[in-house]
Amino acid sequence: MNATRVDEDFTSSVHVYEPHRAGLPRLGTYIRTLWQRRQFAAEMSRANIRAANTNTFFGQIWLVLNPLLLACVYYVLVTILRGGSVEDPAARFVHLCAGLFAFYYFSGAMQTGASSVVAGGKLLLNMSFPRLLLPLSAVRTAFFRFLPTMIVYIPIHLAFGQPVSWQMLLAPAFLILLTVFGAGMAMIFATLQVYFRDTASFLPYFVRMWLYLSPVLWFPEDAPEQFESLMIFNPLYSLLGGWTDLLVRGEIPELSLWIAGAAWSLAAAVIGSLFFMSREREFVVRL
């Protein structure tokens, strides 16, 4: 009889955890909670910056030195591929620096954000908070790692004799669009990596290919003829094209670049956030 009671007590204490059904939470409540916990995301970002030693002098020097050395390498590569003849080499090098600084900001936000949920598995198990804070915190970290590169870009721009005009003041508009787009992509890949862990291995190759297809190593008007009609499907063509037109050349981009950049950023943010929120209740079980 005692054995029967023990079996009954054991059975009653067993809990079976199953994944939640995919679905969106109440958006109003979720957004309010997200805003109330914004300080949590900021502190998490600061902790990641300290852990990577990027808040130190030499850490910030490396943040600048890495893309700057890559700009030199790609400049030599482009020169060799063009048979040693490069029109306006000063403008091309400055364009490379501006493009690479922005591209590595975007790719850092996307790749770090993609691994934010899987890397924060223990945090998810022990705390209740909107999971969307994880990729957003990664974007914040990438932004503060990007700022030192802009401090270095200004003397490069002046030293190579590039024009200084009021149009350069509009460049942050494309930087904001790039940030929104990067946040949306971080949310999408963060969700995918929970279900498909090989996403982390695939992403660096995808990013490298994206770099070659974007106006970083070449000016927007130099797009290969066979790919020119397809550039409308590359979000970074409009975002980085508008960024470099304003920052490097001091020229107002075409209206199509403004419209395409805003459309891609809005679409990525909406799709990414809805996709992430609809799946985040499954994350703890999947991890």
PDB file of C-alpha atoms in Angstrom, residues 74-239:
ATOM      1  CA  TYR A  74      41.391  45.288 -51.150  1.00  0.00           C
ATOM      2  CA  TYR A  75      42.812  48.443 -52.733  1.00  0.00           C
ATOM      3  CA  VAL A  76      45.886  46.497 -53.888  1.00  0.00           C
ATOM      4  CA  LEU A  77      43.635  43.668 -55.102  1.00  0.00           C
ATOM      5  CA  VAL A  78      41.385  46.013 -57.099  1.00  0.00           C
ATOM      6  CA  THR A  79      44.446  47.734 -58.578  1.00  0.00           C
ATOM      7  CA  ILE A  80      45.908  44.402 -59.685  1.00  0.00           C
ATOM      8  CA  LEU A  81      42.594  43.248 -61.189  1.00  0.00           C
ATOM      9  CA  ARG A  82      42.375  46.509 -63.135  1.00  0.00           C
ATOM     10  CA  GLY A  83      45.853  46.012 -64.549  1.00  0.00           C
ATOM     11  CA  GLY A  84      47.428  48.723 -62.427  1.00  0.00           C
ATOM     12  CA  SER A  85      45.201  51.512 -63.789  1.00  0.00           C
ATOM     13  CA  VAL A  86      42.851  53.023 -61.227  1.00  0.00           C
ATOM     14  CA  GLU A  87      40.968  56.232 -61.897  1.00  0.00           C
ATOM     15  CA  ASP A  88      41.250  58.715 -59.015  1.00  0.00           C
ATOM     16  CA  PRO A  89      43.088  56.385 -56.574  1.00  0.00           C
ATOM     17  CA  ALA A  90      42.564  58.753 -53.620  1.00  0.00           C
ATOM     18  CA  ALA A  91      38.769  58.716 -54.018  1.00  0.00           C
ATOM     19  CA  ARG A  92      38.762  54.935 -54.431  1.00  0.00           C
ATOM     20  CA  PHE A  93      40.769  54.362 -51.239  1.00  0.00           C
ATOM     21  CA  VAL A  94      38.558  56.721 -49.217  1.00  0.00           C
ATOM     22  CA  HIS A  95      35.491  54.995 -50.683  1.00  0.00           C
ATOM     23  CA  LEU A  96      36.933  51.626 -49.620  1.00  0.00           C
ATOM     24  CA  CYS A  97      37.469  52.853 -46.065  1.00  0.00           C
ATOM     25  CA  ALA A  98      33.976  54.357 -45.738  1.00  0.00           C
ATOM     26  CA  GLY A  99      32.339  51.303 -47.299  1.00  0.00           C
ATOM     27  CA  LEU A 100      34.280  48.747 -45.244  1.00  0.00           C
ATOM     28  CA  PHE A 101      33.718  50.600 -41.982  1.00  0.00           C
ATOM     29  CA  ALA A 102      29.955  50.614 -42.589  1.00  0.00           C
ATOM     30  CA  PHE A 103      29.849  47.069 -43.946  1.00  0.00           C
ATOM     31  CA  TYR A 104      31.726  45.625 -40.973  1.00  0.00           C
ATOM     32  CA  TYR A 105      29.391  47.500 -38.658  1.00  0.00           C
ATOM     33  CA  PHE A 106      26.421  45.857 -40.384  1.00  0.00           C
ATOM     34  CA  SER A 107      27.991  42.389 -40.560  1.00  0.00           C
ATOM     35  CA  GLY A 108      29.110  42.587 -36.917  1.00  0.00           C
ATOM     36  CA  ALA A 109      25.597  43.506 -35.803  1.00  0.00           C
ATOM     37  CA  MET A 110      24.069  40.719 -37.879  1.00  0.00           C
ATOM     38  CA  GLN A 111      26.535  37.962 -36.949  1.00  0.00           C
ATOM     39  CA  THR A 112      26.711  38.811 -33.244  1.00  0.00           C
ATOM     40  CA  GLY A 113      22.952  39.179 -33.129  1.00  0.00           C
ATOM     41  CA  ALA A 114      22.532  35.830 -34.879  1.00  0.00           C
ATOM     42  CA  SER A 115      24.371  34.016 -32.076  1.00  0.00           C
ATOM     43  CA  SER A 116      22.887  36.095 -29.242  1.00  0.00           C
ATOM     44  CA  VAL A 117      20.029  33.721 -28.372  1.00  0.00           C
ATOM     45  CA  VAL A 118      22.075  30.516 -28.471  1.00  0.00           C
ATOM     46  CA  ALA A 119      24.930  32.156 -26.548  1.00  0.00           C
ATOM     47  CA  GLY A 120      22.482  33.437 -23.932  1.00  0.00           C
ATOM     48  CA  GLY A 121      20.936  30.039 -23.239  1.00  0.00           C
ATOM     49  CA  LYS A 122      21.638  30.083 -19.476  1.00  0.00           C
ATOM     50  CA  LEU A 123      20.257  33.592 -19.222  1.00  0.00           C
ATOM     51  CA  LEU A 124      17.037  32.486 -20.895  1.00  0.00           C
ATOM     52  CA  LEU A 125      16.674  29.568 -18.489  1.00  0.00           C
ATOM     53  CA  ASN A 126      17.043  31.702 -15.368  1.00  0.00           C
ATOM     54  CA  MET A 127      15.386  35.010 -16.226  1.00  0.00           C
ATOM     55  CA  SER A 128      12.111  36.173 -17.695  1.00  0.00           C
ATOM     56  CA  PHE A 129      12.458  39.079 -20.118  1.00  0.00           C
ATOM     57  CA  PRO A 130      11.577  39.915 -23.736  1.00  0.00           C
ATOM     58  CA  ARG A 131      14.031  37.842 -25.782  1.00  0.00           C
ATOM     59  CA  LEU A 132      14.141  40.562 -28.414  1.00  0.00           C
ATOM     60  CA  LEU A 133      16.525  42.406 -26.092  1.00  0.00           C
ATOM     61  CA  LEU A 134      19.286  39.933 -26.998  1.00  0.00           C
ATOM     62  CA  PRO A 135      19.730  40.813 -30.721  1.00  0.00           C
ATOM     63  CA  LEU A 136      19.041  44.490 -29.965  1.00  0.00           C
ATOM     64  CA  SER A 137      21.815  44.444 -27.382  1.00  0.00           C
ATOM     65  CA  ALA A 138      24.152  42.950 -30.003  1.00  0.00           C
ATOM     66  CA  VAL A 139      23.294  45.777 -32.410  1.00  0.00           C
ATOM     67  CA  ARG A 140      24.087  48.328 -29.699  1.00  0.00           C
ATOM     68  CA  THR A 141      27.442  46.652 -29.099  1.00  0.00           C
ATOM     69  CA  ALA A 142      28.254  46.751 -32.819  1.00  0.00           C
ATOM     70  CA  PHE A 143      27.341  50.442 -32.984  1.00  0.00           C
ATOM     71  CA  PHE A 144      29.710  51.418 -30.187  1.00  0.00           C
ATOM     72  CA  ARG A 145      32.449  49.369 -31.825  1.00  0.00           C
ATOM     73  CA  PHE A 146      31.755  51.261 -35.048  1.00  0.00           C
ATOM     74  CA  LEU A 147      32.083  54.779 -33.580  1.00  0.00           C
ATOM     75  CA  PRO A 148      35.920  54.785 -33.310  1.00  0.00           C
ATOM     76  CA  THR A 149      36.183  54.029 -37.026  1.00  0.00           C
ATOM     77  CA  MET A 150      34.332  57.258 -37.839  1.00  0.00           C
ATOM     78  CA  ILE A 151      36.815  59.224 -35.730  1.00  0.00           C
ATOM     79  CA  VAL A 152      39.614  57.783 -37.873  1.00  0.00           C
ATOM     80  CA  TYR A 153      37.723  58.229 -41.145  1.00  0.00           C
ATOM     81  CA  ILE A 154      37.574  62.030 -40.864  1.00  0.00           C
ATOM     82  CA  PRO A 155      41.374  62.596 -41.080  1.00  0.00           C
ATOM     83  CA  ILE A 156      41.576  60.023 -43.907  1.00  0.00           C
ATOM     84  CA  HIS A 157      38.915  61.931 -45.819  1.00  0.00           C
ATOM     85  CA  LEU A 158      40.745  65.228 -45.346  1.00  0.00           C
ATOM     86  CA  ALA A 159      44.240  63.839 -45.961  1.00  0.00           C
ATOM     87  CA  PHE A 160      43.241  62.426 -49.359  1.00  0.00           C
ATOM     88  CA  GLY A 161      41.704  65.721 -50.446  1.00  0.00           C
ATOM     89  CA  GLN A 162      38.076  64.636 -50.713  1.00  0.00           C
ATOM     90  CA  PRO A 163      35.377  67.335 -50.834  1.00  0.00           C
ATOM     91  CA  VAL A 164      33.808  68.629 -47.636  1.00  0.00           C
ATOM     92  CA  SER A 165      30.222  69.807 -48.064  1.00  0.00           C
ATOM     93  CA  TRP A 166      26.957  70.117 -46.196  1.00  0.00           C
ATOM     94  CA  GLN A 167      25.620  67.012 -47.966  1.00  0.00           C
ATOM     95  CA  MET A 168      27.880  64.916 -45.725  1.00  0.00           C
ATOM     96  CA  LEU A 169      25.597  65.825 -42.816  1.00  0.00           C
ATOM     97  CA  LEU A 170      22.875  63.666 -44.404  1.00  0.00           C
ATOM     98  CA  ALA A 171      25.025  60.518 -44.287  1.00  0.00           C
ATOM     99  CA  PRO A 172      23.715  59.521 -40.804  1.00  0.00           C
ATOM    100  CA  ALA A 173      20.290  59.038 -42.411  1.00  0.00           C
ATOM    101  CA  PHE A 174      21.625  56.035 -44.337  1.00  0.00           C
ATOM    102  CA  LEU A 175      23.500  54.908 -41.230  1.00  0.00           C
ATOM    103  CA  ILE A 176      20.186  54.806 -39.346  1.00  0.00           C
ATOM    104  CA  LEU A 177      18.593  52.821 -42.169  1.00  0.00           C
ATOM    105  CA  LEU A 178      21.573  50.442 -42.149  1.00  0.00           C
ATOM    106  CA  THR A 179      21.188  50.005 -38.378  1.00  0.00           C
ATOM    107  CA  VAL A 180      17.485  49.195 -38.680  1.00  0.00           C
ATOM    108  CA  PHE A 181      18.180  46.753 -41.504  1.00  0.00           C
ATOM    109  CA  GLY A 182      21.000  45.113 -39.520  1.00  0.00           C
ATOM    110  CA  ALA A 183      18.729  44.730 -36.485  1.00  0.00           C
ATOM    111  CA  GLY A 184      16.063  43.064 -38.611  1.00  0.00           C
ATOM    112  CA  MET A 185      18.568  40.640 -40.132  1.00  0.00           C
ATOM    113  CA  ALA A 186      19.998  39.883 -36.673  1.00  0.00           C
ATOM    114  CA  MET A 187      16.506  38.926 -35.472  1.00  0.00           C
ATOM    115  CA  ILE A 188      15.915  36.665 -38.462  1.00  0.00           C
ATOM    116  CA  PHE A 189      19.231  34.809 -38.181  1.00  0.00           C
ATOM    117  CA  ALA A 190      19.003  34.624 -34.369  1.00  0.00           C
ATOM    118  CA  THR A 191      15.712  32.760 -34.764  1.00  0.00           C
ATOM    119  CA  LEU A 192      17.057  30.505 -37.506  1.00  0.00           C
ATOM    120  CA  GLN A 193      20.118  29.580 -35.466  1.00  0.00           C
ATOM    121  CA  VAL A 194      17.933  28.240 -32.663  1.00  0.00           C
ATOM    122  CA  TYR A 195      16.451  25.717 -35.087  1.00  0.00           C
ATOM    123  CA  PHE A 196      19.424  25.203 -37.404  1.00  0.00           C
ATOM    124  CA  ARG A 197      22.754  25.412 -35.566  1.00  0.00           C
ATOM    125  CA  ASP A 198      24.704  25.218 -38.831  1.00  0.00           C
ATOM    126  CA  THR A 199      23.574  28.783 -39.526  1.00  0.00           C
ATOM    127  CA  ALA A 200      26.626  30.028 -37.604  1.00  0.00           C
ATOM    128  CA  SER A 201      28.947  28.121 -39.957  1.00  0.00           C
ATOM    129  CA  PHE A 202      27.148  29.266 -43.091  1.00  0.00           C
ATOM    130  CA  LEU A 203      26.815  32.943 -42.198  1.00  0.00           C
ATOM    131  CA  PRO A 204      30.494  34.049 -42.663  1.00  0.00           C
ATOM    132  CA  TYR A 205      30.505  32.774 -46.259  1.00  0.00           C
ATOM    133  CA  PHE A 206      27.199  34.483 -46.927  1.00  0.00           C
ATOM    134  CA  VAL A 207      28.584  37.751 -45.525  1.00  0.00           C
ATOM    135  CA  ARG A 208      31.753  37.540 -47.629  1.00  0.00           C
ATOM    136  CA  MET A 209      29.727  36.975 -50.792  1.00  0.00           C
ATOM    137  CA  TRP A 210      27.479  39.885 -49.837  1.00  0.00           C
ATOM    138  CA  LEU A 211      30.544  42.106 -49.499  1.00  0.00           C
ATOM    139  CA  TYR A 212      31.652  41.389 -53.069  1.00  0.00           C
ATOM    140  CA  LEU A 213      28.138  42.042 -54.409  1.00  0.00           C
ATOM    141  CA  SER A 214      27.841  45.397 -52.621  1.00  0.00           C
ATOM    142  CA  PRO A 215      29.289  48.794 -53.636  1.00  0.00           C
ATOM    143  CA  VAL A 216      32.269  48.589 -51.289  1.00  0.00           C
ATOM    144  CA  LEU A 217      35.054  47.438 -53.600  1.00  0.00           C
ATOM    145  CA  TRP A 218      33.457  49.325 -56.465  1.00  0.00           C
ATOM    146  CA  PHE A 219      31.378  52.477 -56.942  1.00  0.00           C
ATOM    147  CA  PRO A 220      27.611  52.077 -57.426  1.00  0.00           C
ATOM    148  CA  GLU A 221      27.837  53.152 -61.078  1.00  0.00           C
ATOM    149  CA  ASP A 222      30.515  50.487 -61.690  1.00  0.00           C
ATOM    150  CA  ALA A 223      28.121  47.586 -61.115  1.00  0.00           C
ATOM    151  CA  PRO A 224      28.765  44.792 -63.665  1.00  0.00           C
ATOM    152  CA  GLU A 225      26.316  44.982 -66.552  1.00  0.00           C
ATOM    153  CA  GLN A 226      25.187  41.365 -66.132  1.00  0.00           C
ATOM    154  CA  PHE A 227      24.229  42.083 -62.491  1.00  0.00           C
ATOM    155  CA  GLU A 228      23.038  45.674 -62.844  1.00  0.00           C
ATOM    156  CA  SER A 229      19.377  44.736 -63.238  1.00  0.00           C
ATOM    157  CA  LEU A 230      19.609  42.506 -60.135  1.00  0.00           C
ATOM    158  CA  MET A 231      21.013  45.188 -57.838  1.00  0.00           C
ATOM    159  CA  ILE A 232      17.494  46.175 -56.835  1.00  0.00           C
ATOM    160  CA  PHE A 233      17.383  42.867 -54.920  1.00  0.00           C
ATOM    161  CA  ASN A 234      20.536  43.696 -52.956  1.00  0.00           C
ATOM    162  CA  PRO A 235      19.558  45.864 -49.952  1.00  0.00           C
ATOM    163  CA  LEU A 236      23.168  46.948 -49.352  1.00  0.00           C
ATOM    164  CA  TYR A 237      23.399  48.373 -52.865  1.00  0.00           C
ATOM    165  CA  SER A 238      21.075  51.214 -51.890  1.00  0.00           C
ATOM    166  CA  LEU A 239      22.126  51.501 -48.241  1.00  0.00           C
TER     167      LEU A 239
END
